[in-house]
PDB file of C-alpha atoms in Angstrom:
ATOM      1  CA  MET A   1      92.080 134.533  33.642  1.00 91.00           C
ATOM      2  CA  ILE A   2      93.980 137.390  35.241  1.00 96.00           C
ATOM      3  CA  LYS A   3      91.577 140.224  35.991  1.00 97.00           C
ATOM      4  CA  ALA A   4      93.538 142.254  38.537  1.00 98.00           C
ATOM      5  CA  VAL A   5      97.174 143.262  38.952  1.00 98.00           C
ATOM      6  CA  LEU A   6      98.325 144.330  42.408  1.00 98.00           C
ATOM      7  CA  PHE A   7     101.563 146.229  42.954  1.00 98.00           C
ATOM      8  CA  ASP A   8     103.718 146.929  45.952  1.00 97.00           C
ATOM      9  CA  LEU A   9     104.593 150.633  46.185  1.00 97.00           C
ATOM     10  CA  ASP A  10     108.154 151.169  47.445  1.00 95.00           C
ATOM     11  CA  ASP A  11     110.828 150.075  44.964  1.00 95.00           C
ATOM     12  CA  THR A  12     108.139 148.639  42.721  1.00 97.00           C
ATOM     13  CA  ILE A  13     106.176 151.696  41.589  1.00 97.00           C
ATOM     14  CA  VAL A  14     108.129 154.417  43.424  1.00 95.00           C
ATOM     15  CA  ASP A  15     111.932 154.532  43.382  1.00 92.00           C
ATOM     16  CA  THR A  16     112.260 154.679  47.166  1.00 89.00           C
ATOM     17  CA  THR A  17     115.667 153.270  48.158  1.00 85.00           C
ATOM     18  CA  ARG A  18     117.764 155.727  46.146  1.00 86.00           C
ATOM     19  CA  LEU A  19     115.580 158.623  47.266  1.00 88.00           C
ATOM     20  CA  ALA A  20     115.846 157.705  50.948  1.00 88.00           C
ATOM     21  CA  GLU A  21     119.626 157.354  50.788  1.00 91.00           C
ATOM     22  CA  MET A  22     120.008 160.700  49.039  1.00 93.00           C
ATOM     23  CA  ALA A  23     117.664 162.441  51.489  1.00 94.00           C
ATOM     24  CA  ARG A  24     119.466 161.054  54.546  1.00 95.00           C
ATOM     25  CA  ARG A  25     122.895 161.998  53.206  1.00 96.00           C
ATOM     26  CA  ASN A  26     121.740 165.523  52.391  1.00 97.00           C
ATOM     27  CA  ALA A  27     120.210 165.842  55.856  1.00 97.00           C
ATOM     28  CA  ILE A  28     123.496 164.984  57.586  1.00 97.00           C
ATOM     29  CA  GLU A  29     125.472 167.290  55.298  1.00 97.00           C
ATOM     30  CA  ASN A  30     123.093 170.163  56.058  1.00 97.00           C
ATOM     31  CA  MET A  31     123.293 169.524  59.803  1.00 97.00           C
ATOM     32  CA  ILE A  32     127.098 169.666  59.633  1.00 97.00           C
ATOM     33  CA  ARG A  33     126.887 172.806  57.501  1.00 97.00           C
ATOM     34  CA  HIS A  34     124.861 174.413  60.292  1.00 97.00           C
ATOM     35  CA  GLY A  35     127.235 173.501  63.061  1.00 97.00           C
ATOM     36  CA  LEU A  36     126.862 169.812  63.947  1.00 97.00           C
ATOM     37  CA  PRO A  37     130.345 169.079  65.408  1.00 97.00           C
ATOM     38  CA  VAL A  38     130.680 165.549  63.999  1.00 96.00           C
ATOM     39  CA  ASP A  39     132.205 164.203  60.795  1.00 96.00           C
ATOM     40  CA  PHE A  40     129.851 162.932  58.074  1.00 97.00           C
ATOM     41  CA  GLU A  41     130.677 159.215  58.280  1.00 97.00           C
ATOM     42  CA  THR A  42     130.175 159.065  62.041  1.00 96.00           C
ATOM     43  CA  ALA A  43     126.837 160.892  61.935  1.00 97.00           C
ATOM     44  CA  TYR A  44     125.558 159.004  58.904  1.00 97.00           C
ATOM     45  CA  SER A  45     126.422 155.553  60.286  1.00 96.00           C
ATOM     46  CA  GLU A  46     124.686 156.429  63.570  1.00 96.00           C
ATOM     47  CA  LEU A  47     121.601 157.577  61.632  1.00 96.00           C
ATOM     48  CA  LEU A  48     121.464 154.300  59.711  1.00 95.00           C
ATOM     49  CA  GLU A  49     121.744 152.304  62.940  1.00 95.00           C
ATOM     50  CA  LEU A  50     118.981 154.394  64.465  1.00 95.00           C
ATOM     51  CA  ILE A  51     116.703 153.784  61.458  1.00 93.00           C
ATOM     52  CA  ALA A  52     117.402 150.058  61.627  1.00 91.00           C
ATOM     53  CA  GLU A  53     116.411 150.022  65.303  1.00 94.00           C
ATOM     54  CA  TYR A  54     113.385 152.335  65.256  1.00 91.00           C
ATOM     55  CA  GLY A  55     112.180 151.977  61.648  1.00 86.00           C
ATOM     56  CA  SER A  56     111.962 154.431  58.792  1.00 82.00           C
ATOM     57  CA  ASN A  57     108.587 155.786  59.915  1.00 78.00           C
ATOM     58  CA  PHE A  58     109.865 156.947  63.307  1.00 86.00           C
ATOM     59  CA  ASN A  59     109.369 160.729  63.395  1.00 84.00           C
ATOM     60  CA  ARG A  60     112.211 161.730  65.710  1.00 92.00           C
ATOM     61  CA  HIS A  61     115.289 160.434  63.894  1.00 94.00           C
ATOM     62  CA  PHE A  62     117.285 163.650  64.173  1.00 96.00           C
ATOM     63  CA  ASP A  63     116.412 164.250  67.847  1.00 95.00           C
ATOM     64  CA  TYR A  64     117.564 160.752  68.700  1.00 96.00           C
ATOM     65  CA  LEU A  65     120.658 161.134  66.531  1.00 97.00           C
ATOM     66  CA  LEU A  66     121.860 163.950  68.765  1.00 97.00           C
ATOM     67  CA  ARG A  67     121.250 161.774  71.842  1.00 96.00           C
ATOM     68  CA  ARG A  68     123.240 158.934  70.334  1.00 95.00           C
ATOM     69  CA  LEU A  69     126.088 161.325  69.578  1.00 96.00           C
ATOM     70  CA  GLU A  70     125.890 162.662  73.172  1.00 96.00           C
ATOM     71  CA  LEU A  71     125.187 166.181  71.904  1.00 96.00           C
ATOM     72  CA  PRO A  72     122.781 168.818  73.256  1.00 95.00           C
ATOM     73  CA  ASN A  73     119.254 168.985  71.811  1.00 94.00           C
ATOM     74  CA  ASN A  74     119.935 171.853  69.382  1.00 96.00           C
ATOM     75  CA  PRO A  75     116.759 172.868  67.453  1.00 96.00           C
ATOM     76  CA  LYS A  76     118.828 174.477  64.698  1.00 97.00           C
ATOM     77  CA  TRP A  77     120.650 171.234  63.895  1.00 97.00           C
ATOM     78  CA  ILE A  78     117.426 169.228  63.996  1.00 96.00           C
ATOM     79  CA  ALA A  79     115.594 171.715  61.759  1.00 97.00           C
ATOM     80  CA  SER A  80     118.441 171.746  59.235  1.00 97.00           C
ATOM     81  CA  GLY A  81     118.251 167.961  58.976  1.00 96.00           C
ATOM     82  CA  VAL A  82     114.467 167.942  58.605  1.00 95.00           C
ATOM     83  CA  ILE A  83     114.534 170.672  55.943  1.00 96.00           C
ATOM     84  CA  ALA A  84     117.208 168.993  53.830  1.00 96.00           C
ATOM     85  CA  TYR A  85     115.499 165.616  54.127  1.00 93.00           C
ATOM     86  CA  HIS A  86     112.101 166.872  52.992  1.00 90.00           C
ATOM     87  CA  ASN A  87     113.485 169.183  50.300  1.00 93.00           C
ATOM     88  CA  THR A  88     115.357 166.253  48.776  1.00 92.00           C
ATOM     89  CA  LYS A  89     112.319 163.994  49.010  1.00 85.00           C
ATOM     90  CA  PHE A  90     110.082 166.522  47.279  1.00 84.00           C
ATOM     91  CA  ALA A  91     112.631 167.410  44.587  1.00 87.00           C
ATOM     92  CA  TYR A  92     113.747 163.911  43.610  1.00 88.00           C
ATOM     93  CA  LEU A  93     110.701 161.716  44.195  1.00 91.00           C
ATOM     94  CA  LYS A  94     110.081 159.719  41.024  1.00 93.00           C
ATOM     95  CA  SER A  95     108.431 156.564  39.798  1.00 94.00           C
ATOM     96  CA  VAL A  96     110.420 153.510  38.734  1.00 95.00           C
ATOM     97  CA  ARG A  97     111.357 153.545  35.073  1.00 94.00           C
ATOM     98  CA  GLY A  98     108.455 152.366  32.931  1.00 95.00           C
ATOM     99  CA  ALA A  99     105.932 152.374  35.783  1.00 97.00           C
ATOM    100  CA  ARG A 100     103.570 154.956  34.343  1.00 96.00           C
ATOM    101  CA  LYS A 101     103.683 153.324  30.905  1.00 97.00           C
ATOM    102  CA  VAL A 102     102.886 149.901  32.391  1.00 97.00           C
ATOM    103  CA  LEU A 103      99.987 151.221  34.462  1.00 97.00           C
ATOM    104  CA  LEU A 104      98.520 153.062  31.474  1.00 97.00           C
ATOM    105  CA  GLU A 105      98.842 149.975  29.286  1.00 97.00           C
ATOM    106  CA  LEU A 106      97.166 147.679  31.804  1.00 97.00           C
ATOM    107  CA  LYS A 107      94.434 150.217  32.532  1.00 96.00           C
ATOM    108  CA  LYS A 108      93.632 150.605  28.831  1.00 96.00           C
ATOM    109  CA  GLU A 109      93.335 146.838  28.513  1.00 95.00           C
ATOM    110  CA  GLY A 110      90.718 146.793  31.254  1.00 96.00           C
ATOM    111  CA  TYR A 111      92.563 145.234  34.188  1.00 97.00           C
ATOM    112  CA  LEU A 112      91.756 146.198  37.753  1.00 98.00           C
ATOM    113  CA  LEU A 113      94.808 147.789  39.371  1.00 98.00           C
ATOM    114  CA  ALA A 114      95.616 148.124  43.058  1.00 98.00           C
ATOM    115  CA  ILE A 115      98.442 148.961  45.432  1.00 98.00           C
ATOM    116  CA  ILE A 116      99.071 146.816  48.494  1.00 97.00           C
ATOM    117  CA  THR A 117     101.812 148.303  50.640  1.00 96.00           C
ATOM    118  CA  ASP A 118     103.192 148.428  54.149  1.00 94.00           C
ATOM    119  CA  GLY A 119     103.934 151.740  55.809  1.00 88.00           C
ATOM    120  CA  ASP A 120     102.500 154.938  57.186  1.00 88.00           C
ATOM    121  CA  PRO A 121      99.272 155.844  55.319  1.00 93.00           C
ATOM    122  CA  ILE A 122     100.067 159.562  55.059  1.00 91.00           C
ATOM    123  CA  LYS A 123     103.578 158.959  53.727  1.00 88.00           C
ATOM    124  CA  GLN A 124     102.404 156.347  51.238  1.00 93.00           C
ATOM    125  CA  TRP A 125      99.538 158.485  49.962  1.00 94.00           C
ATOM    126  CA  GLU A 126     101.914 161.431  49.689  1.00 91.00           C
ATOM    127  CA  LYS A 127     104.097 159.460  47.266  1.00 93.00           C
ATOM    128  CA  ILE A 128     101.098 158.357  45.214  1.00 95.00           C
ATOM    129  CA  LEU A 129      99.565 161.833  45.024  1.00 95.00           C
ATOM    130  CA  ARG A 130     102.790 163.754  44.386  1.00 92.00           C
ATOM    131  CA  LEU A 131     103.503 161.488  41.417  1.00 94.00           C
ATOM    132  CA  GLU A 132      99.854 161.757  40.277  1.00 94.00           C
ATOM    133  CA  LEU A 133      99.460 157.986  40.191  1.00 96.00           C
ATOM    134  CA  ASP A 134      96.156 157.730  42.056  1.00 95.00           C
ATOM    135  CA  GLU A 135      94.082 157.874  38.865  1.00 95.00           C
ATOM    136  CA  PHE A 136      95.492 154.511  37.756  1.00 97.00           C
ATOM    137  CA  PHE A 137      94.407 152.530  40.808  1.00 98.00           C
ATOM    138  CA  ASP A 138      90.993 151.172  41.657  1.00 97.00           C
ATOM    139  CA  GLU A 139      92.027 150.515  45.273  1.00 97.00           C
ATOM    140  CA  VAL A 140      94.939 151.259  47.607  1.00 97.00           C
ATOM    141  CA  PHE A 141      95.560 149.004  50.626  1.00 97.00           C
ATOM    142  CA  ILE A 142      98.000 150.256  53.282  1.00 96.00           C
ATOM    143  CA  SER A 143      98.979 148.022  56.196  1.00 92.00           C
ATOM    144  CA  ASP A 144      99.154 150.636  58.953  1.00 89.00           C
ATOM    145  CA  TYR A 145      95.617 151.733  58.085  1.00 89.00           C
ATOM    146  CA  LEU A 146      94.233 148.204  57.886  1.00 90.00           C
ATOM    147  CA  GLY A 147      96.004 146.886  60.966  1.00 91.00           C
ATOM    148  CA  VAL A 148      97.715 143.969  59.222  1.00 92.00           C
ATOM    149  CA  LYS A 149     101.047 143.793  57.400  1.00 92.00           C
ATOM    150  CA  LYS A 150     102.305 141.708  54.510  1.00 95.00           C
ATOM    151  CA  PRO A 151     102.886 138.762  54.317  1.00 95.00           C
ATOM    152  CA  HIS A 152      99.851 138.100  56.531  1.00 95.00           C
ATOM    153  CA  PRO A 153      97.169 136.490  54.345  1.00 95.00           C
ATOM    154  CA  LYS A 154      94.460 138.783  55.735  1.00 96.00           C
ATOM    155  CA  ILE A 155      95.705 141.845  53.850  1.00 96.00           C
ATOM    156  CA  PHE A 156      95.786 139.951  50.536  1.00 97.00           C
ATOM    157  CA  LYS A 157      92.388 138.365  51.125  1.00 96.00           C
ATOM    158  CA  ARG A 158      90.906 141.737  51.987  1.00 96.00           C
ATOM    159  CA  ALA A 159      92.288 143.214  48.775  1.00 97.00           C
ATOM    160  CA  LEU A 160      90.926 140.369  46.673  1.00 97.00           C
ATOM    161  CA  ARG A 161      87.526 140.632  48.323  1.00 97.00           C
ATOM    162  CA  LYS A 162      87.347 144.400  47.737  1.00 97.00           C
ATOM    163  CA  LEU A 163      88.373 143.992  44.098  1.00 97.00           C
ATOM    164  CA  GLY A 164      85.856 141.178  43.617  1.00 97.00           C
ATOM    165  CA  VAL A 165      88.310 138.658  42.174  1.00 98.00           C
ATOM    166  CA  ARG A 166      89.427 135.151  43.108  1.00 97.00           C
ATOM    167  CA  PRO A 167      93.086 134.543  44.055  1.00 97.00           C
ATOM    168  CA  GLU A 168      93.826 132.795  40.746  1.00 96.00           C
ATOM    169  CA  GLU A 169      92.502 135.862  38.907  1.00 97.00           C
ATOM    170  CA  ALA A 170      95.050 138.187  40.514  1.00 98.00           C
ATOM    171  CA  LEU A 171      98.746 138.829  39.944  1.00 98.00           C
ATOM    172  CA  MET A 172     100.998 140.339  42.622  1.00 98.00           C
ATOM    173  CA  VAL A 173     104.075 142.345  41.580  1.00 98.00           C
ATOM    174  CA  GLY A 174     106.627 143.347  44.202  1.00 97.00           C
ATOM    175  CA  ASP A 175     110.299 143.712  45.101  1.00 97.00           C
ATOM    176  CA  ARG A 176     110.138 141.765  48.391  1.00 96.00           C
ATOM    177  CA  LEU A 177     110.274 137.974  48.079  1.00 97.00           C
ATOM    178  CA  TYR A 178     109.055 137.525  51.638  1.00 97.00           C
ATOM    179  CA  SER A 179     106.318 140.095  52.154  1.00 96.00           C
ATOM    180  CA  ASP A 180     105.074 140.460  48.561  1.00 97.00           C
ATOM    181  CA  ILE A 181     105.741 137.167  46.814  1.00 98.00           C
ATOM    182  CA  TYR A 182     105.506 134.631  49.625  1.00 97.00           C
ATOM    183  CA  GLY A 183     102.533 136.464  51.102  1.00 96.00           C
ATOM    184  CA  ALA A 184     100.557 136.547  47.853  1.00 97.00           C
ATOM    185  CA  LYS A 185     101.416 132.963  46.948  1.00 97.00           C
ATOM    186  CA  GLN A 186     100.115 131.739  50.299  1.00 96.00           C
ATOM    187  CA  VAL A 187      96.596 132.825  49.334  1.00 97.00           C
ATOM    188  CA  GLY A 188      96.804 131.412  45.801  1.00 97.00           C
ATOM    189  CA  MET A 189      97.746 134.452  43.716  1.00 98.00           C
ATOM    190  CA  ARG A 190     100.150 134.440  40.775  1.00 97.00           C
ATOM    191  CA  THR A 191     103.400 136.253  41.579  1.00 98.00           C
ATOM    192  CA  VAL A 192     106.029 138.363  39.839  1.00 98.00           C
ATOM    193  CA  TRP A 193     109.213 139.239  41.696  1.00 98.00           C
ATOM    194  CA  PHE A 194     110.613 142.568  40.517  1.00 98.00           C
ATOM    195  CA  ARG A 195     114.333 142.231  41.233  1.00 96.00           C
ATOM    196  CA  TYR A 196     114.997 145.837  42.113  1.00 94.00           C
ATOM    197  CA  GLY A 197     116.227 148.082  44.912  1.00 88.00           C
ATOM    198  CA  LYS A 198     117.835 147.056  48.175  1.00 88.00           C
ATOM    199  CA  TYR A 199     116.097 143.661  48.244  1.00 91.00           C
ATOM    200  CA  ARG A 200     117.267 142.513  44.812  1.00 91.00           C
ATOM    201  CA  ASP A 201     119.692 140.010  46.384  1.00 93.00           C
ATOM    202  CA  ARG A 202     117.916 139.322  49.689  1.00 93.00           C
ATOM    203  CA  GLU A 203     115.339 136.864  50.982  1.00 94.00           C
ATOM    204  CA  LEU A 204     116.335 134.354  48.302  1.00 94.00           C
ATOM    205  CA  ASP A 205     115.062 131.474  50.438  1.00 96.00           C
ATOM    206  CA  TYR A 206     111.606 132.511  49.187  1.00 95.00           C
ATOM    207  CA  LEU A 207     112.524 132.565  45.496  1.00 96.00           C
ATOM    208  CA  ASP A 208     110.518 129.413  44.754  1.00 96.00           C
ATOM    209  CA  TYR A 209     107.321 131.313  45.510  1.00 96.00           C
ATOM    210  CA  ALA A 210     107.864 133.588  42.503  1.00 97.00           C
ATOM    211  CA  ASP A 211     106.159 132.436  39.308  1.00 97.00           C
ATOM    212  CA  PHE A 212     108.169 134.997  37.344  1.00 97.00           C
ATOM    213  CA  THR A 213     111.288 137.091  37.965  1.00 97.00           C
ATOM    214  CA  ILE A 214     111.766 140.360  36.086  1.00 97.00           C
ATOM    215  CA  GLU A 215     114.454 143.028  35.879  1.00 96.00           C
ATOM    216  CA  SER A 216     112.178 145.615  34.236  1.00 96.00           C
ATOM    217  CA  LEU A 217     108.647 146.579  35.208  1.00 96.00           C
ATOM    218  CA  GLU A 218     107.801 146.806  31.527  1.00 96.00           C
ATOM    219  CA  GLU A 219     107.724 142.996  31.365  1.00 97.00           C
ATOM    220  CA  VAL A 220     104.512 142.858  33.422  1.00 98.00           C
ATOM    221  CA  PRO A 221     101.926 143.406  30.629  1.00 97.00           C
ATOM    222  CA  LYS A 222     103.534 140.673  28.538  1.00 96.00           C
ATOM    223  CA  ILE A 223     103.318 138.253  31.482  1.00 97.00           C
ATOM    224  CA  VAL A 224      99.655 139.082  32.061  1.00 97.00           C
ATOM    225  CA  ARG A 225      98.805 138.544  28.391  1.00 95.00           C
ATOM    226  CA  GLY A 226     100.792 135.309  28.315  1.00 93.00           C
ATOM    227  CA  LEU A 227      98.944 133.902  31.315  1.00 93.00           C
ATOM    228  CA  ASN A 228      95.581 134.789  29.795  1.00 90.00           C
ATOM    229  CA  ASP A 229      96.541 133.357  26.408  1.00 86.00           C
ATOM    230  CA  GLU A 230      97.493 130.080  28.104  1.00 83.00           C
ATOM    231  CA  GLU A 231      94.142 130.024  29.891  1.00 80.00           C
ATOM    232  CA  GLU A 232      92.239 130.612  26.661  1.00 78.00           C
ATOM    233  CA  GLU A 233      94.167 127.863  24.885  1.00 75.00           C
ATOM    234  CA  ARG A 234      93.462 125.484  27.759  1.00 74.00           C
ATOM    235  CA  SER A 235      89.754 126.303  27.634  1.00 66.00           C
ATOM    236  CA  ASP A 236      89.644 125.813  23.872  1.00 61.00           C
ATOM    237  CA  SER A 237      91.383 122.434  24.227  1.00 62.00           C
ATOM    238  CA  GLU A 238      88.863 121.305  26.827  1.00 60.00           C
ATOM    239  CA  VAL A 239      85.953 122.357  24.605  1.00 50.00           C
ATOM    240  CA  HIS A 240      87.343 120.443  21.610  1.00 53.00           C
ATOM    241  CA  ALA A 241      88.031 117.407  23.809  1.00 57.00           C
ATOM    242  CA  ASP A 242      84.375 117.319  24.845  1.00 55.00           C
TER     243      ASP A 242
END
């Protein structure tokens, strides 16, 4: 029987990819507006390369952007980028369509709910708290706080242990076939691949590890009920057979 449903955060509960793209574009536009002597496409492509090299959690993107463009370290340009980035993030942060409804539905039906996500703990908690989603979750597991990233089995095993459920009693929902689906399947969990965001057509070599593939988060409660109905029918059959 499924007793716990675990969700990835970015592009599963929170609509992250679109927000990040919008914030980065607005940052470059604001830097140019305040005097950055480079055209938008050049600056934006350099920013994307920089993020790919240093990661999205690197805290000096705009300083390094100026270095890459061989420009002086101008605090005004850097500040204008930071301001536009954060203003966009705060104004347009939103949950994925149907997420709140799904969480409320599962919570009312008595399932344990948890988040298991990679990333910077402060940034991840900021998303959860700004969207007022914390009340839905019994536990939140963040890789940079725990010292182990998905798909390493340790992070999934730690989550299961804290929730007090066996692997077969837990369902993992995520947008990444490699880190979410493959990782959870390796420890014996049921898996739902949410085909959404920038990874909707990537990592397809791991597709076989997904028990279910969905295009809408609102399909999750139906899957959970279906799995539990199958389990009950199997138990009833075994009882009658005896």
